[in-house]
PDB file of C-alpha atoms in Angstrom:
ATOM      1  CA  MET A   1     133.618 171.449  37.773  1.00 45.00           C
ATOM      2  CA  SER A   2     133.671 170.860  41.569  1.00 50.00           C
ATOM      3  CA  ASN A   3     130.868 171.705  44.003  1.00 53.00           C
ATOM      4  CA  ALA A   4     133.034 174.477  45.514  1.00 54.00           C
ATOM      5  CA  HIS A   5     132.846 176.361  42.227  1.00 53.00           C
ATOM      6  CA  HIS A   6     128.983 176.356  42.287  1.00 50.00           C
ATOM      7  CA  ARG A   7     128.635 177.064  45.987  1.00 52.00           C
ATOM      8  CA  LYS A   8     127.604 180.567  46.926  1.00 61.00           C
ATOM      9  CA  LYS A   9     130.429 182.299  48.787  1.00 72.00           C
ATOM     10  CA  GLN A  10     129.532 183.639  52.176  1.00 80.00           C
ATOM     11  CA  PRO A  11     132.658 185.054  53.704  1.00 79.00           C
ATOM     12  CA  VAL A  12     131.002 186.529  56.794  1.00 84.00           C
ATOM     13  CA  LEU A  13     129.537 183.169  57.741  1.00 87.00           C
ATOM     14  CA  VAL A  14     132.716 181.302  56.992  1.00 87.00           C
ATOM     15  CA  ARG A  15     134.692 183.623  59.153  1.00 88.00           C
ATOM     16  CA  GLN A  16     132.279 183.308  61.988  1.00 87.00           C
ATOM     17  CA  GLN A  17     132.318 179.492  61.586  1.00 88.00           C
ATOM     18  CA  LEU A  18     136.106 179.600  61.787  1.00 89.00           C
ATOM     19  CA  LEU A  19     135.995 181.664  64.978  1.00 86.00           C
ATOM     20  CA  GLU A  20     133.385 179.259  66.532  1.00 85.00           C
ATOM     21  CA  VAL A  21     135.577 176.307  65.694  1.00 88.00           C
ATOM     22  CA  ALA A  22     138.645 178.012  67.213  1.00 86.00           C
ATOM     23  CA  ALA A  23     136.692 178.895  70.346  1.00 81.00           C
ATOM     24  CA  ARG A  24     135.467 175.241  70.659  1.00 82.00           C
ATOM     25  CA  LEU A  25     139.024 173.880  70.249  1.00 83.00           C
ATOM     26  CA  ALA A  26     140.404 176.365  72.766  1.00 79.00           C
ATOM     27  CA  ALA A  27     137.624 175.475  75.255  1.00 74.00           C
ATOM     28  CA  SER A  28     137.988 171.656  74.897  1.00 78.00           C
ATOM     29  CA  ASP A  29     141.756 171.267  74.345  1.00 80.00           C
ATOM     30  CA  GLY A  30     143.409 174.621  75.308  1.00 76.00           C
ATOM     31  CA  MET A  31     144.848 177.464  73.274  1.00 77.00           C
ATOM     32  CA  ALA A  32     147.751 175.230  72.091  1.00 81.00           C
ATOM     33  CA  ALA A  33     145.211 173.143  70.184  1.00 83.00           C
ATOM     34  CA  VAL A  34     144.152 176.126  68.089  1.00 84.00           C
ATOM     35  CA  THR A  35     146.296 175.572  65.078  1.00 88.00           C
ATOM     36  CA  LEU A  36     145.507 176.561  61.573  1.00 90.00           C
ATOM     37  CA  ASP A  37     145.545 172.917  60.486  1.00 91.00           C
ATOM     38  CA  ALA A  38     143.235 171.934  63.391  1.00 91.00           C
ATOM     39  CA  VAL A  39     140.702 174.784  62.679  1.00 91.00           C
ATOM     40  CA  SER A  40     140.793 174.049  58.983  1.00 90.00           C
ATOM     41  CA  ALA A  41     140.125 170.298  59.543  1.00 90.00           C
ATOM     42  CA  ALA A  42     137.445 170.793  62.187  1.00 90.00           C
ATOM     43  CA  SER A  43     135.611 173.482  60.102  1.00 88.00           C
ATOM     44  CA  SER A  44     135.786 171.656  56.808  1.00 87.00           C
ATOM     45  CA  VAL A  45     137.209 174.880  55.400  1.00 88.00           C
ATOM     46  CA  SER A  46     140.300 174.491  53.225  1.00 88.00           C
ATOM     47  CA  LYS A  47     143.569 175.780  54.611  1.00 89.00           C
ATOM     48  CA  GLY A  48     143.612 178.363  51.822  1.00 90.00           C
ATOM     49  CA  GLY A  49     140.127 179.471  52.820  1.00 88.00           C
ATOM     50  CA  LEU A  50     141.193 179.875  56.336  1.00 89.00           C
ATOM     51  CA  LEU A  51     144.300 181.671  55.442  1.00 90.00           C
ATOM     52  CA  HIS A  52     142.162 184.040  53.368  1.00 90.00           C
ATOM     53  CA  HIS A  53     140.451 185.089  56.573  1.00 91.00           C
ATOM     54  CA  PHE A  54     143.276 184.668  59.056  1.00 91.00           C
ATOM     55  CA  PRO A  55     146.779 184.732  57.431  1.00 93.00           C
ATOM     56  CA  THR A  56     148.440 183.656  60.743  1.00 90.00           C
ATOM     57  CA  LYS A  57     147.658 181.916  63.915  1.00 87.00           C
ATOM     58  CA  ASN A  58     148.057 185.204  65.734  1.00 87.00           C
ATOM     59  CA  ALA A  59     145.540 186.798  63.435  1.00 91.00           C
ATOM     60  CA  LEU A  60     143.098 184.005  64.270  1.00 87.00           C
ATOM     61  CA  LEU A  61     143.723 184.243  68.048  1.00 86.00           C
ATOM     62  CA  ASP A  62     143.343 188.092  67.896  1.00 88.00           C
ATOM     63  CA  ALA A  63     140.068 187.764  66.025  1.00 89.00           C
ATOM     64  CA  LEU A  64     138.822 185.198  68.585  1.00 84.00           C
ATOM     65  CA  PHE A  65     139.708 187.596  71.418  1.00 86.00           C
ATOM     66  CA  GLU A  66     137.869 190.427  69.649  1.00 88.00           C
ATOM     67  CA  SER A  67     134.855 188.179  68.979  1.00 86.00           C
ATOM     68  CA  LEU A  68     134.627 187.209  72.659  1.00 85.00           C
ATOM     69  CA  LEU A  69     135.205 190.942  73.699  1.00 89.00           C
ATOM     70  CA  GLU A  70     132.360 191.936  71.338  1.00 90.00           C
ATOM     71  CA  LYS A  71     130.001 189.375  73.049  1.00 88.00           C
ATOM     72  CA  PHE A  72     131.127 190.584  76.436  1.00 91.00           C
ATOM     73  CA  ASP A  73     130.435 194.188  75.409  1.00 94.00           C
ATOM     74  CA  ALA A  74     126.996 193.251  74.176  1.00 94.00           C
ATOM     75  CA  ASP A  75     126.200 191.443  77.501  1.00 93.00           C
ATOM     76  CA  ILE A  76     127.311 194.554  79.391  1.00 96.00           C
ATOM     77  CA  GLU A  77     125.205 196.862  77.188  1.00 97.00           C
ATOM     78  CA  GLU A  78     122.188 194.647  77.581  1.00 97.00           C
ATOM     79  CA  LEU A  79     122.561 194.630  81.355  1.00 97.00           C
ATOM     80  CA  MET A  80     122.969 198.449  81.474  1.00 97.00           C
ATOM     81  CA  ARG A  81     119.815 198.959  79.437  1.00 97.00           C
ATOM     82  CA  GLY A  82     117.913 197.092  82.097  1.00 96.00           C
ATOM     83  CA  ASP A  83     119.376 199.119  84.974  1.00 96.00           C
ATOM     84  CA  PRO A  84     117.559 202.373  85.807  1.00 96.00           C
ATOM     85  CA  LEU A  85     120.110 203.745  88.150  1.00 95.00           C
ATOM     86  CA  PRO A  86     122.914 205.765  86.414  1.00 96.00           C
ATOM     87  CA  GLN A  87     125.316 205.790  89.407  1.00 95.00           C
ATOM     88  CA  GLY A  88     127.430 202.565  89.076  1.00 96.00           C
ATOM     89  CA  ARG A  89     125.489 201.186  86.134  1.00 97.00           C
ATOM     90  CA  PHE A  90     128.578 200.127  84.190  1.00 98.00           C
ATOM     91  CA  THR A  91     130.135 198.553  87.220  1.00 98.00           C
ATOM     92  CA  ARG A  92     127.026 196.533  88.109  1.00 98.00           C
ATOM     93  CA  ALA A  93     126.755 195.395  84.487  1.00 97.00           C
ATOM     94  CA  TYR A  94     130.488 194.429  84.386  1.00 97.00           C
ATOM     95  CA  LEU A  95     130.070 192.554  87.741  1.00 97.00           C
ATOM     96  CA  ARG A  96     126.995 190.670  86.421  1.00 95.00           C
ATOM     97  CA  ALA A  97     128.506 189.864  83.113  1.00 94.00           C
ATOM     98  CA  VAL A  98     131.638 188.486  84.737  1.00 93.00           C
ATOM     99  CA  SER A  99     129.772 186.571  87.370  1.00 91.00           C
ATOM    100  CA  GLY A 100     127.390 185.245  84.737  1.00 88.00           C
ATOM    101  CA  LEU A 101     130.142 183.713  82.565  1.00 85.00           C
ATOM    102  CA  ASN A 102     130.085 180.564  84.710  1.00 78.00           C
ATOM    103  CA  GLU A 103     126.377 180.156  83.929  1.00 78.00           C
ATOM    104  CA  ARG A 104     127.172 179.855  80.227  1.00 75.00           C
ATOM    105  CA  PRO A 105     129.625 176.915  79.957  1.00 68.00           C
ATOM    106  CA  ASP A 106     130.608 177.502  76.349  1.00 68.00           C
ATOM    107  CA  ASP A 107     131.498 181.153  77.014  1.00 68.00           C
ATOM    108  CA  SER A 108     133.115 180.331  80.231  1.00 69.00           C
ATOM    109  CA  ARG A 109     135.470 177.713  78.703  1.00 69.00           C
ATOM    110  CA  SER A 110     136.295 180.095  75.892  1.00 71.00           C
ATOM    111  CA  TRP A 111     137.023 182.933  78.375  1.00 77.00           C
ATOM    112  CA  THR A 112     139.092 180.571  80.467  1.00 78.00           C
ATOM    113  CA  GLN A 113     141.394 179.864  77.648  1.00 74.00           C
ATOM    114  CA  VAL A 114     141.558 183.460  76.516  1.00 77.00           C
ATOM    115  CA  THR A 115     142.270 184.562  80.135  1.00 80.00           C
ATOM    116  CA  ILE A 116     145.161 182.183  80.201  1.00 78.00           C
ATOM    117  CA  ALA A 117     146.378 183.559  76.852  1.00 78.00           C
ATOM    118  CA  LEU A 118     146.075 187.117  78.268  1.00 79.00           C
ATOM    119  CA  LEU A 119     148.661 186.208  80.898  1.00 80.00           C
ATOM    120  CA  ALA A 120     151.072 184.900  78.194  1.00 79.00           C
ATOM    121  CA  GLU A 121     150.388 187.269  75.218  1.00 82.00           C
ATOM    122  CA  PRO A 122     151.555 190.909  75.496  1.00 89.00           C
ATOM    123  CA  ARG A 123     149.428 191.996  72.544  1.00 87.00           C
ATOM    124  CA  LEU A 124     146.218 190.567  74.076  1.00 87.00           C
ATOM    125  CA  ARG A 125     147.081 192.117  77.424  1.00 90.00           C
ATOM    126  CA  LEU A 126     147.466 195.495  75.636  1.00 93.00           C
ATOM    127  CA  ARG A 127     144.116 194.983  73.908  1.00 92.00           C
ATOM    128  CA  TRP A 128     142.431 194.221  77.251  1.00 92.00           C
ATOM    129  CA  ARG A 129     144.102 197.199  78.830  1.00 94.00           C
ATOM    130  CA  GLN A 130     142.828 199.410  76.086  1.00 95.00           C
ATOM    131  CA  TRP A 131     139.259 198.086  76.542  1.00 95.00           C
ATOM    132  CA  VAL A 132     139.470 198.664  80.357  1.00 95.00           C
ATOM    133  CA  GLN A 133     140.803 202.252  79.874  1.00 96.00           C
ATOM    134  CA  ALA A 134     138.207 203.098  77.241  1.00 96.00           C
ATOM    135  CA  ARG A 135     135.386 201.980  79.537  1.00 96.00           C
ATOM    136  CA  ALA A 136     136.863 203.846  82.526  1.00 94.00           C
ATOM    137  CA  GLU A 137     136.957 207.039  80.414  1.00 96.00           C
ATOM    138  CA  GLU A 138     133.528 206.455  78.949  1.00 96.00           C
ATOM    139  CA  TYR A 139     131.909 205.985  82.402  1.00 96.00           C
ATOM    140  CA  ILE A 140     133.941 208.424  84.410  1.00 95.00           C
ATOM    141  CA  GLY A 141     130.944 210.408  85.502  1.00 94.00           C
ATOM    142  CA  THR A 142     129.111 207.455  86.982  1.00 95.00           C
ATOM    143  CA  ASP A 143     131.591 204.702  87.753  1.00 96.00           C
ATOM    144  CA  SER A 144     134.805 206.437  89.011  1.00 94.00           C
ATOM    145  CA  SER A 145     134.244 206.249  92.763  1.00 95.00           C
ATOM    146  CA  LEU A 146     136.557 204.230  94.888  1.00 96.00           C
ATOM    147  CA  ASP A 147     133.765 201.794  95.699  1.00 96.00           C
ATOM    148  CA  ALA A 148     133.023 201.185  91.946  1.00 96.00           C
ATOM    149  CA  GLN A 149     136.681 200.501  91.367  1.00 96.00           C
ATOM    150  CA  VAL A 150     136.775 198.066  94.365  1.00 97.00           C
ATOM    151  CA  VAL A 151     133.737 196.239  92.800  1.00 98.00           C
ATOM    152  CA  ARG A 152     135.421 195.897  89.446  1.00 97.00           C
ATOM    153  CA  PHE A 153     138.560 194.591  91.057  1.00 97.00           C
ATOM    154  CA  ALA A 154     136.422 192.133  93.074  1.00 97.00           C
ATOM    155  CA  ALA A 155     134.761 191.127  89.858  1.00 96.00           C
ATOM    156  CA  ASP A 156     138.134 190.474  88.283  1.00 94.00           C
ATOM    157  CA  GLY A 157     139.067 188.375  91.335  1.00 94.00           C
ATOM    158  CA  LEU A 158     135.880 186.386  90.943  1.00 93.00           C
ATOM    159  CA  TRP A 159     136.645 185.914  87.259  1.00 90.00           C
ATOM    160  CA  PHE A 160     140.141 184.709  88.143  1.00 89.00           C
ATOM    161  CA  ALA A 161     138.812 182.435  90.840  1.00 89.00           C
ATOM    162  CA  ASP A 162     136.287 180.962  88.420  1.00 86.00           C
ATOM    163  CA  THR A 163     139.030 180.508  85.771  1.00 84.00           C
ATOM    164  CA  LEU A 164     141.236 178.604  88.126  1.00 83.00           C
ATOM    165  CA  GLU A 165     138.335 176.863  89.863  1.00 84.00           C
ATOM    166  CA  SER A 166     140.297 177.736  93.029  1.00 89.00           C
ATOM    167  CA  HIS A 167     137.256 178.568  95.277  1.00 89.00           C
ATOM    168  CA  ASP A 168     133.909 176.961  95.703  1.00 86.00           C
ATOM    169  CA  ILE A 169     131.816 180.086  95.200  1.00 85.00           C
ATOM    170  CA  ASN A 170     128.425 178.776  94.289  1.00 82.00           C
ATOM    171  CA  GLY A 171     124.779 179.077  95.268  1.00 86.00           C
ATOM    172  CA  VAL A 172     123.976 181.226  98.257  1.00 93.00           C
ATOM    173  CA  LEU A 173     127.587 182.419  98.870  1.00 93.00           C
ATOM    174  CA  ARG A 174     127.826 183.644  95.323  1.00 92.00           C
ATOM    175  CA  ARG A 175     124.505 185.395  95.419  1.00 94.00           C
ATOM    176  CA  ASP A 176     125.348 187.075  98.713  1.00 96.00           C
ATOM    177  CA  LEU A 177     128.808 188.157  97.473  1.00 95.00           C
ATOM    178  CA  ILE A 178     127.369 189.674  94.282  1.00 95.00           C
ATOM    179  CA  ASP A 179     124.484 191.404  96.211  1.00 96.00           C
ATOM    180  CA  ARG A 180     127.094 192.921  98.628  1.00 96.00           C
ATOM    181  CA  LEU A 181     129.167 194.176  95.729  1.00 97.00           C
ATOM    182  CA  VAL A 182     126.190 195.577  93.988  1.00 96.00           C
ATOM    183  CA  GLU A 183     125.338 197.532  97.186  1.00 95.00           C
ATOM    184  CA  LEU A 184     128.756 199.216  96.898  1.00 95.00           C
ATOM    185  CA  THR A 185     128.138 200.451  93.430  1.00 93.00           C
ATOM    186  CA  GLY A 186     125.482 202.994  94.558  1.00 82.00           C
ATOM    187  CA  LYS A 187     127.888 204.885  96.809  1.00 70.00           C
TER     188      LYS A 187
END
């Protein structure tokens, strides 16, 4: 009997491992590199094992997007817990989570690839739109001012600039920009 038959099955850990491998492949080689064969080989999980968790490449990419979105949500929630001012709290957390992505290279590279996929994949754009709408509804009482919306659009612009590496927004300039945007969230 092979070792596989004696090994304790841990489906949650295997699923997480597959998502981490997919994120690494996307970050290092782009979304096109995230194939079922490549993820299977890089994770040492059989193709059948991978297909058990993700029957198609789209299912794998959707799960990768959801995994990143859950981390992003967790970052925002943590930032909100540390913010004593209710007015604009979500917007400040969103801004800080977005601007903080470039400080975490692994997350930044994964989000770069997912952002590119968002532009090309209608189902991912729809999922992102649903997330944005749900947050807008959830925080309508504290984050619906015009200034809060301007800050979130500016955060999206910063995210896009970071993704494209189109602007040199580092150090003092970045801190000043974020500080100025934070000021707007209290209005």
